[in-house]
GROMACS .gro file of C-alpha atoms in nm:
model
  433
    1MET     CA    1   0.019  -0.038   0.020
    2PRO     CA    2   0.180   0.335  -0.056
    3SER     CA    3   0.227   0.595   0.184
    4VAL     CA    4   0.055   0.900   0.241
    5ILE     CA    5   0.206   1.227   0.250
    6ASP     CA    6   0.128   1.449   0.520
    7ALA     CA    7   0.052   1.800   0.339
    8SER     CA    8  -0.006   1.984   0.595
    9ALA     CA    9   0.357   1.880   0.709
   10LEU     CA   10   0.508   2.071   0.378
   11PRO     CA   11   0.629   2.427   0.330
   12SER     CA   12   0.386   2.656   0.188
   13ARG     CA   13   0.468   2.844  -0.164
   14SER     CA   14   0.452   3.189   0.067
   15LYS     CA   15   0.704   3.054   0.316
   16LEU     CA   16   0.938   2.901   0.066
   17GLN     CA   17   0.934   3.256  -0.110
   18ASP     CA   18   1.015   3.371   0.269
   19ILE     CA   19   1.337   3.221   0.224
   20ASP     CA   20   1.680   3.410   0.189
   21LYS     CA   21   1.839   3.297  -0.112
   22THR     CA   22   2.165   3.379  -0.009
   23ASP     CA   23   2.138   3.159   0.294
   24ILE     CA   24   2.083   2.945   0.020
   25HIS     CA   25   2.392   3.009  -0.151
   26ASN     CA   26   2.569   2.981   0.155
   27ARG     CA   27   2.448   2.634   0.250
   28LEU     CA   28   2.600   2.465  -0.037
   29PRO     CA   29   2.920   2.342  -0.073
   30ARG     CA   30   3.168   2.536  -0.278
   31LEU     CA   31   3.303   2.386  -0.600
   32ILE     CA   32   3.691   2.385  -0.555
   33PRO     CA   33   3.882   2.281  -0.870
   34ARG     CA   34   4.084   1.992  -0.820
   35LYS     CA   35   4.482   2.064  -0.836
   36LYS     CA   36   4.746   1.788  -0.977
   37ALA     CA   37   4.917   1.644  -0.665
   38PRO     CA   38   5.294   1.808  -0.647
   39PRO     CA   39   5.579   1.535  -0.709
   40SER     CA   40   5.711   1.324  -0.380
   41GLN     CA   41   6.042   1.445  -0.282
   42ASN     CA   42   6.291   1.244  -0.156
   43PRO     CA   43   6.347   1.367   0.203
   44LEU     CA   44   6.716   1.236   0.169
   45PRO     CA   45   6.951   1.498  -0.006
   46VAL     CA   46   7.169   1.392  -0.315
   47PRO     CA   47   7.524   1.340  -0.188
   48GLU     CA   48   7.782   1.569  -0.321
   49THR     CA   49   8.133   1.490  -0.423
   50PRO     CA   50   8.331   1.595  -0.162
   51PRO     CA   51   8.679   1.743  -0.238
   52LEU     CA   52   8.929   1.494  -0.308
   53PRO     CA   53   9.241   1.555  -0.055
   54LEU     CA   54   9.593   1.536  -0.195
   55PRO     CA   55   9.779   1.231  -0.126
   56PRO     CA   56   9.978   1.187   0.201
   57ASP     CA   57  10.371   1.242   0.204
   58PRO     CA   58  10.525   0.903   0.231
   59SER     CA   59  10.771   0.938   0.428
   60THR     CA   60  10.495   1.041   0.742
   61VAL     CA   61  10.282   0.732   0.697
   62ARG     CA   62  10.283   0.481   0.888
   63PHE     CA   63  10.168   0.194   0.717
   64CYS     CA   64  10.013  -0.136   0.855
   65ASP     CA   65   9.874  -0.401   0.790
   66PRO     CA   66   9.443  -0.319   0.784
   67THR     CA   67   9.197  -0.465   1.047
   68ARG     CA   68   8.847  -0.397   1.138
   69ARG     CA   69   8.720  -0.107   1.332
   70ILE     CA   70   8.356  -0.090   1.270
   71LEU     CA   71   8.299  -0.354   1.566
   72SER     CA   72   7.970  -0.176   1.707
   73PRO     CA   73   7.674   0.108   1.605
   74HIS     CA   74   7.903   0.364   1.798
   75ASP     CA   75   8.220   0.251   1.593
   76HIS     CA   76   7.963   0.331   1.270
   77GLU     CA   77   7.893   0.629   1.394
   78LEU     CA   78   8.279   0.746   1.457
   79PHE     CA   79   8.267   0.622   1.117
   80HIS     CA   80   8.043   0.864   0.943
   81ALA     CA   81   8.181   1.150   1.071
   82SER     CA   82   8.533   1.123   1.011
   83PRO     CA   83   8.716   1.219   0.706
   84THR     CA   84   8.778   0.825   0.577
   85HIS     CA   85   8.404   0.867   0.503
   86SER     CA   86   8.452   1.155   0.295
   87LEU     CA   87   8.760   1.036   0.154
   88ILE     CA   88   8.560   0.741   0.039
   89LEU     CA   89   8.268   0.897  -0.135
   90SER     CA   90   8.480   1.161  -0.326
   91PHE     CA   91   8.701   0.900  -0.478
   92VAL     CA   92   8.339   0.709  -0.574
   93PHE     CA   93   8.177   0.988  -0.688
   94SER     CA   94   8.467   1.095  -0.910
   95LEU     CA   95   8.495   0.789  -1.081
   96SER     CA   96   8.140   0.772  -1.135
   97GLU     CA   97   8.187   1.180  -1.288
   98ALA     CA   98   8.444   1.024  -1.487
   99ALA     CA   99   8.251   0.777  -1.695
  100ALA     CA  100   7.970   1.037  -1.704
  101ASP     CA  101   7.874   1.041  -2.073
  102LYS     CA  102   8.112   0.772  -2.177
  103LYS     CA  103   8.095   0.495  -2.327
  104ILE     CA  104   8.354   0.228  -2.209
  105SER     CA  105   8.514   0.211  -2.603
  106ALA     CA  106   8.600   0.599  -2.580
  107ILE     CA  107   8.860   0.518  -2.358
  108ASP     CA  108   9.191   0.449  -2.590
  109THR     CA  109   9.363   0.145  -2.441
  110SER     CA  110   9.669   0.210  -2.627
  111GLU     CA  111   9.754   0.504  -2.505
  112ALA     CA  112   9.671   0.440  -2.144
  113SER     CA  113   9.915   0.529  -1.862
  114GLU     CA  114  10.179   0.280  -1.739
  115ALA     CA  115  10.021   0.226  -1.416
  116ILE     CA  116   9.651   0.131  -1.605
  117GLU     CA  117   9.863  -0.139  -1.811
  118GLN     CA  118  10.006  -0.254  -1.484
  119THR     CA  119   9.682  -0.275  -1.283
  120LEU     CA  120   9.528  -0.421  -1.626
  121SER     CA  121   9.802  -0.695  -1.615
  122ILE     CA  122   9.763  -0.774  -1.235
  123LEU     CA  123   9.372  -0.843  -1.318
  124SER     CA  124   9.489  -1.084  -1.608
  125SER     CA  125   9.720  -1.226  -1.381
  126VAL     CA  126   9.445  -1.324  -1.171
  127ASP     CA  127   9.225  -1.428  -1.413
  128LYS     CA  128   9.505  -1.693  -1.501
  129THR     CA  129   9.533  -1.818  -1.129
  130ILE     CA  130   9.163  -1.953  -1.217
  131ILE     CA  131   9.285  -2.173  -1.471
  132GLN     CA  132   9.560  -2.297  -1.244
  133CYS     CA  133   9.300  -2.394  -0.939
  134PRO     CA  134   9.083  -2.533  -1.114
  135PRO     CA  135   8.703  -2.597  -0.917
  136THR     CA  136   8.656  -2.953  -0.713
  137ASP     CA  137   8.390  -3.160  -0.821
  138GLN     CA  138   8.124  -3.106  -0.593
  139GLY     CA  139   7.827  -3.402  -0.707
  140GLY     CA  140   7.601  -3.132  -0.813
  141SER     CA  141   7.664  -2.915  -0.516
  142ARG     CA  142   7.541  -2.557  -0.640
  143PHE     CA  143   7.725  -2.443  -0.281
  144GLY     CA  144   8.104  -2.224  -0.292
  145ASN     CA  145   8.336  -2.458  -0.410
  146PRO     CA  146   8.639  -2.509  -0.153
  147SER     CA  147   8.886  -2.491  -0.416
  148PHE     CA  148   8.805  -2.101  -0.408
  149ARG     CA  149   9.056  -2.114  -0.075
  150ALA     CA  150   9.294  -2.246  -0.269
  151PHE     CA  151   9.277  -1.957  -0.556
  152LEU     CA  152   9.303  -1.691  -0.295
  153ASP     CA  153   9.584  -1.875  -0.093
  154SER     CA  154   9.736  -1.820  -0.464
  155ILE     CA  155   9.679  -1.472  -0.490
  156THR     CA  156   9.807  -1.396  -0.195
  157ALA     CA  157  10.108  -1.574  -0.263
  158GLN     CA  158  10.218  -1.368  -0.558
  159SER     CA  159  10.028  -1.032  -0.451
  160SER     CA  160  10.387  -0.880  -0.343
  161ALA     CA  161  10.570  -0.929  -0.706
  162TRP     CA  162  10.282  -0.766  -0.859
  163HIS     CA  163  10.255  -0.448  -0.625
  164SER     CA  164  10.595  -0.428  -0.669
  165SER     CA  165  10.552  -0.406  -1.062
  166LEU     CA  166  10.297  -0.085  -0.955
  167GLY     CA  167  10.576   0.130  -0.785
  168PRO     CA  168  10.573   0.071  -0.444
  169THR     CA  169  10.881  -0.070  -0.283
  170ASN     CA  170  10.817  -0.025   0.063
  171PRO     CA  171  10.755  -0.401   0.185
  172SER     CA  172  10.478  -0.254   0.475
  173ALA     CA  173  10.335  -0.079   0.203
  174ILE     CA  174  10.287  -0.377  -0.025
  175SER     CA  175  10.158  -0.532   0.208
  176GLU     CA  176   9.854  -0.301   0.338
  177VAL     CA  177   9.759  -0.245  -0.008
  178SER     CA  178   9.760  -0.570  -0.111
  179THR     CA  179   9.576  -0.652   0.190
  180TYR     CA  180   9.254  -0.488  -0.021
  181LEU     CA  181   9.302  -0.658  -0.346
  182HIS     CA  182   9.322  -1.031  -0.164
  183ASN     CA  183   8.936  -0.903   0.013
  184SER     CA  184   8.819  -0.787  -0.370
  185PHE     CA  185   8.696  -1.167  -0.487
  186GLY     CA  186   8.502  -1.282  -0.193
  187ASN     CA  187   8.543  -1.438   0.172
  188ARG     CA  188   8.772  -1.737   0.201
  189SER     CA  189   8.549  -1.904   0.490
  190ARG     CA  190   8.254  -1.893   0.358
  191ILE     CA  191   8.320  -1.837  -0.009
  192ASP     CA  192   8.054  -1.552  -0.052
  193TYR     CA  193   8.074  -1.254  -0.239
  194GLY     CA  194   7.889  -0.922  -0.182
  195SER     CA  195   7.906  -0.536  -0.231
  196GLY     CA  196   8.138  -0.469   0.077
  197HIS     CA  197   8.393  -0.702  -0.155
  198GLU     CA  198   8.314  -0.479  -0.424
  199LEU     CA  199   8.382  -0.200  -0.253
  200ASN     CA  200   8.761  -0.339  -0.120
  201PHE     CA  201   8.830  -0.332  -0.466
  202ILE     CA  202   8.747   0.044  -0.512
  203ILE     CA  203   8.960   0.095  -0.189
  204TRP     CA  204   9.273  -0.098  -0.330
  205LEU     CA  205   9.237   0.154  -0.630
  206LEU     CA  206   9.183   0.440  -0.385
  207CYS     CA  207   9.530   0.321  -0.188
  208LEU     CA  208   9.712   0.303  -0.519
  209ASN     CA  209   9.594   0.683  -0.566
  210ARG     CA  210   9.704   0.776  -0.227
  211LEU     CA  211  10.016   0.604  -0.320
  212SER     CA  212  10.009   0.850  -0.629
  213VAL     CA  213  10.053   0.571  -0.847
  214LEU     CA  214   9.659   0.624  -1.011
  215PRO     CA  215   9.626   1.044  -1.033
  216PRO     CA  216   9.291   1.205  -1.130
  217SER     CA  217   9.406   1.218  -1.479
  218THR     CA  218   9.362   0.810  -1.468
  219PHE     CA  219   9.028   0.791  -1.319
  220PRO     CA  220   8.836   0.769  -1.667
  221ALA     CA  221   9.038   0.472  -1.718
  222LEU     CA  222   8.993   0.335  -1.382
  223ALA     CA  223   8.613   0.371  -1.430
  224LEU     CA  224   8.566   0.250  -1.776
  225VAL     CA  225   8.814  -0.019  -1.850
  226ILE     CA  226   8.981  -0.151  -1.505
  227PHE     CA  227   8.641  -0.158  -1.337
  228PRO     CA  228   8.431  -0.331  -1.597
  229ARG     CA  229   8.742  -0.580  -1.611
  230TYR     CA  230   8.717  -0.623  -1.256
  231ILE     CA  231   8.334  -0.715  -1.303
  232THR     CA  232   8.377  -0.943  -1.579
  233LEU     CA  233   8.660  -1.140  -1.402
  234MET     CA  234   8.461  -1.143  -1.139
  235ARG     CA  235   8.191  -1.301  -1.328
  236LYS     CA  236   8.417  -1.592  -1.381
  237ILE     CA  237   8.518  -1.610  -1.057
  238GLN     CA  238   8.151  -1.638  -0.952
  239SER     CA  239   8.047  -1.921  -1.175
  240THR     CA  240   8.364  -2.146  -1.156
  241TYR     CA  241   8.363  -2.083  -0.777
  242TYR     CA  242   7.984  -2.114  -0.737
  243LEU     CA  243   8.026  -1.823  -0.478
  244GLU     CA  244   7.718  -1.781  -0.258
  245PRO     CA  245   7.560  -1.428  -0.248
  246ALA     CA  246   7.648  -1.256   0.076
  247GLY     CA  247   7.335  -1.246   0.254
  248SER     CA  248   7.032  -1.429   0.105
  249HIS     CA  249   6.885  -1.134  -0.141
  250GLY     CA  250   7.191  -1.003  -0.303
  251VAL     CA  251   7.222  -0.646  -0.307
  252TRP     CA  252   6.859  -0.545  -0.247
  253GLY     CA  253   6.748  -0.699  -0.568
  254LEU     CA  254   6.945  -0.476  -0.827
  255ASP     CA  255   7.205  -0.759  -0.841
  256ASP     CA  256   7.256  -1.059  -0.629
  257TYR     CA  257   7.660  -0.952  -0.599
  258HIS     CA  258   7.670  -0.637  -0.748
  259PHE     CA  259   7.614  -0.265  -0.690
  260LEU     CA  260   7.884   0.005  -0.844
  261PRO     CA  261   7.804  -0.072  -1.175
  262PHE     CA  262   7.490   0.091  -1.187
  263LEU     CA  263   7.637   0.412  -1.012
  264PHE     CA  264   7.893   0.391  -1.277
  265GLY     CA  265   7.679   0.248  -1.523
  266ALA     CA  266   7.372   0.564  -1.473
  267SER     CA  267   7.635   0.810  -1.489
  268GLN     CA  268   7.770   0.682  -1.842
  269LEU     CA  269   7.395   0.733  -1.961
  270LEU     CA  270   7.266   1.075  -1.784
  271HIS     CA  271   7.206   1.246  -2.130
  272HIS     CA  272   7.202   1.002  -2.396
  273PRO     CA  273   7.032   1.067  -2.682
  274TYR     CA  274   6.785   0.830  -2.685
  275ILE     CA  275   6.832   0.505  -2.414
  276ARG     CA  276   6.596   0.589  -2.142
  277PRO     CA  277   6.579   0.376  -1.819
  278LEU     CA  278   6.289   0.201  -1.965
  279SER     CA  279   6.502   0.060  -2.239
  280ILE     CA  280   6.606  -0.215  -1.937
  281HIS     CA  281   6.315  -0.410  -2.114
  282ASN     CA  282   6.415  -0.358  -2.432
  283GLU     CA  283   6.633  -0.697  -2.525
  284LEU     CA  284   6.775  -0.575  -2.874
  285VAL     CA  285   6.916  -0.256  -2.668
  286LEU     CA  286   7.097  -0.463  -2.435
  287GLU     CA  287   7.235  -0.698  -2.663
  288GLU     CA  288   7.341  -0.393  -2.886
  289GLU     CA  289   7.459  -0.140  -2.639
  290GLY     CA  290   7.542  -0.394  -2.351
  291ASP     CA  291   7.876  -0.387  -2.409
  292GLU     CA  292   7.905   0.000  -2.396
  293TYR     CA  293   7.720   0.058  -2.087
  294MET     CA  294   7.806  -0.098  -1.773
  295TYR     CA  295   7.406  -0.033  -1.628
  296LEU     CA  296   7.278  -0.229  -1.938
  297SER     CA  297   7.566  -0.490  -1.926
  298MET     CA  298   7.451  -0.567  -1.543
  299VAL     CA  299   7.116  -0.609  -1.672
  300ARG     CA  300   7.174  -0.845  -1.933
  301GLU     CA  301   7.378  -1.053  -1.736
  302THR     CA  302   7.099  -1.055  -1.462
  303MET     CA  303   6.849  -1.197  -1.717
  304ALA     CA  304   7.081  -1.426  -1.837
  305SER     CA  305   7.161  -1.590  -1.470
  306LYS     CA  306   6.782  -1.580  -1.369
  307SER     CA  307   6.547  -1.920  -1.471
  308VAL     CA  308   6.236  -1.699  -1.516
  309LYS     CA  309   6.158  -1.425  -1.744
  310GLY     CA  310   6.123  -1.080  -1.617
  311LEU     CA  311   6.265  -0.845  -1.401
  312LYS     CA  312   5.943  -0.788  -1.192
  313TRP     CA  313   5.997  -1.119  -1.057
  314THR     CA  314   6.377  -1.088  -1.033
  315GLN     CA  315   6.505  -0.798  -0.992
  316PRO     CA  316   6.192  -0.581  -0.862
  317MET     CA  317   6.401  -0.281  -0.769
  318LEU     CA  318   6.542  -0.265  -1.120
  319ASP     CA  319   6.181  -0.280  -1.279
  320ASP     CA  320   6.076  -0.025  -1.035
  321ILE     CA  321   6.391   0.226  -1.154
  322SER     CA  322   6.325   0.177  -1.479
  323GLY     CA  323   6.009   0.384  -1.456
  324ALA     CA  324   6.232   0.706  -1.369
  325LYS     CA  325   6.188   1.012  -1.541
  326ASN     CA  326   6.547   1.026  -1.691
  327TRP     CA  327   6.905   0.875  -1.596
  328GLU     CA  328   6.983   1.214  -1.401
  329LYS     CA  329   6.738   1.062  -1.120
  330VAL     CA  330   6.875   0.683  -1.141
  331GLU     CA  331   7.202   0.828  -1.111
  332GLN     CA  332   7.091   1.030  -0.775
  333GLY     CA  333   6.920   0.726  -0.680
  334MET     CA  334   7.225   0.531  -0.682
  335ARG     CA  335   7.416   0.790  -0.480
  336ARG     CA  336   7.159   0.799  -0.197
  337MET     CA  337   7.178   0.400  -0.219
  338PHE     CA  338   7.582   0.399  -0.175
  339VAL     CA  339   7.544   0.613   0.106
  340LYS     CA  340   7.249   0.462   0.285
  341ASP     CA  341   7.278   0.094   0.197
  342VAL     CA  342   7.623   0.020   0.171
  343LEU     CA  343   7.835   0.282   0.357
  344GLY     CA  344   7.527   0.309   0.593
  345LYS     CA  345   7.477  -0.064   0.613
  346LEU     CA  346   7.636  -0.153   0.969
  347PRO     CA  347   7.625  -0.523   0.890
  348VAL     CA  348   7.805  -0.448   0.528
  349MET     CA  349   8.065  -0.184   0.726
  350GLN     CA  350   8.144  -0.426   0.971
  351HIS     CA  351   8.361  -0.603   0.713
  352PHE     CA  352   8.566  -0.288   0.619
  353LEU     CA  353   8.948  -0.282   0.673
  354PHE     CA  354   9.141   0.019   0.794
  355GLY     CA  355   9.466   0.088   0.770
  356SER     CA  356   9.665   0.395   0.719
  357LEU     CA  357   9.592   0.527   0.375
  358VAL     CA  358   9.246   0.488   0.488
  359PRO     CA  359   9.258   0.510   0.882
  360ALA     CA  360   8.975   0.478   1.115
  361ALA     CA  361   8.871   0.745   1.343
  362GLU     CA  362   9.021   0.830   1.689
  363GLY     CA  363   8.791   0.632   1.939
  364MET     CA  364   8.666   0.313   1.725
  365ASN     CA  365   8.710   0.000   1.829
  366ARG     CA  366   8.994  -0.270   1.782
  367GLU     CA  367   8.937  -0.638   1.738
  368GLU     CA  368   9.196  -0.741   1.971
  369ASP     CA  369   9.013  -0.518   2.249
  370VAL     CA  370   8.678  -0.707   2.224
  371GLY     CA  371   8.817  -1.039   2.112
  372VAL     CA  372   8.700  -1.038   1.800
  373LYS     CA  373   8.876  -1.276   1.554
  374PRO     CA  374   9.059  -1.161   1.229
  375GLU     CA  375   8.834  -1.133   0.984
  376VAL     CA  376   8.953  -1.434   0.756
  377GLU     CA  377   8.885  -1.662   1.033
  378GLU     CA  378   8.565  -1.567   1.122
  379LYS     CA  379   8.310  -1.822   1.015
  380GLU     CA  380   7.922  -1.607   1.020
  381GLY     CA  381   7.880  -1.269   0.865
  382GLY     CA  382   7.613  -1.066   0.969
  383GLU     CA  383   7.635  -0.812   1.271
  384LEU     CA  384   7.816  -0.835   1.620
  385ALA     CA  385   7.720  -0.674   1.979
  386ILE     CA  386   8.018  -0.568   2.189
  387GLU     CA  387   7.924  -0.646   2.547
  388GLU     CA  388   8.153  -0.648   2.887
  389GLY     CA  389   8.220  -1.009   2.786
  390GLY     CA  390   8.352  -0.936   2.467
  391ALA     CA  391   8.178  -0.959   2.146
  392ARG     CA  392   7.900  -1.194   2.014
  393HIS     CA  393   7.749  -1.267   1.680
  394VAL     CA  394   7.398  -1.146   1.681
  395HIS     CA  395   7.092  -1.249   1.431
  396ARG     CA  396   6.894  -0.925   1.276
  397ASP     CA  397   6.492  -1.039   1.261
  398ASP     CA  398   6.413  -0.694   1.069
  399ALA     CA  399   6.537  -0.842   0.730
  400TRP     CA  400   6.696  -1.114   0.497
  401GLY     CA  401   7.048  -1.050   0.326
  402ASP     CA  402   7.135  -0.832   0.680
  403CYS     CA  403   7.260  -1.098   0.836
  404CYS     CA  404   7.443  -1.430   0.805
  405GLY     CA  405   7.091  -1.623   0.763
  406ILE     CA  406   7.039  -1.906   0.578
  407LYS     CA  407   7.320  -2.001   0.316
  408ILE     CA  408   7.149  -1.929  -0.086
  409PRO     CA  409   7.298  -2.098  -0.375
  410SER     CA  410   7.394  -1.858  -0.611
  411THR     CA  411   7.145  -1.881  -0.938
  412VAL     CA  412   7.488  -1.847  -1.143
  413ALA     CA  413   7.580  -2.199  -0.966
  414ALA     CA  414   7.203  -2.328  -1.066
  415LYS     CA  415   7.293  -2.232  -1.436
  416GLN     CA  416   7.583  -2.381  -1.420
  417GLU     CA  417   7.438  -2.724  -1.299
  418ALA     CA  418   7.197  -2.725  -1.508
  419ARG     CA  419   7.422  -2.707  -1.786
  420LYS     CA  420   7.640  -3.040  -1.683
  421GLN     CA  421   7.279  -3.216  -1.675
  422GLY     CA  422   7.202  -3.126  -2.013
  423GLU     CA  423   6.926  -2.941  -1.930
  424GLU     CA  424   6.757  -2.679  -2.148
  425ASP     CA  425   6.943  -2.361  -2.132
  426GLY     CA  426   6.703  -2.093  -2.149
  427LEU     CA  427   6.447  -1.878  -1.933
  428ARG     CA  428   6.102  -1.957  -1.882
  429ARG     CA  429   5.817  -1.730  -1.806
  430ILE     CA  430   5.589  -1.740  -1.491
  431PRO     CA  431   5.279  -1.914  -1.596
  432PHE     CA  432   5.084  -1.566  -1.454
  433ASP     CA  433   5.322  -1.383  -1.645
   0.00000   0.00000   0.00000
């Protein structure tokens, strides 16, 4: 039955006419045009390149064997406020700037300085050492190959002669500088490799710069000849000895092992006329330009080592970064990441070695004072806690990859073992891709 409306309850026409039209206008909500939301701003400022200080007078340097000094959060804070932190930033960012807008082939190696030629010769000698120390048969195991330890021991035995060819004659100086080279290829005990080992290679070059062996005039060749040669060498070492990624996720979704090629590579592409960040999804661009640009080469190698097709599944951070407006944004982000996620990560920097050329800050702990074993004798990675009774290993529960965690075999090892078994060598798609 339809409802009946009481007509007496409705206002009369005369009453409606008496309502103030202005009052009705004020009661209506105002129509405000929508404004485009301002672009989100990164709260972290873009790290600038500090000035590179002049090399010290060798006669005033008291050379010593490098040791770990960042053994607590307080030590880490002291490091961040120290001149050594600025020195590392200055050297790394100077190398990145030296690579700006340049192809790898832009450097004529035939005109390289003697120091660059000798440095390349050392890397070639390391390459030959791989042949002299073949991997042992592990029965299909994809974890680190024990022959890697023999490889590192051989490098240590040959190192003094290699460094003598670079110029330094002081045995103490050679011993200090060569320590960084020994630690550039991975950890002997854990048979793993991560961004901390990559940083050791950069510090090796920095020490040679402090000894005036590699002056600033060599920086373009260091960034575009020496460093790519090191990355190629490391790819061979990783696939030969099945080095495990240090941590469980590699370098935060960029690559299982490396970080700095993405910084230097983004600098190479800063003002490229047609290669954009989204171009990393174009296999033709990767194939044709990968040999000239480190960023593209790293993406190409990463995709080749995975059994699943698609960066959004294997390296989601690289996939996200590809949406950046231009390479300048990518390069700025890589600078921030180096400061925050490499130098700013305590589990990474607790393995960093300090000597006389890269000195520790006043007040930082010493290994012997807190009962910490030398780096070469430590079985576990991860974080240490300095307590009244000494130091102990602690496990972080906020994220994988920041601690020793679970041993993770490398995807490179999985691919190599698949080849040995005669399995199909190729990428497969996720069913819902």
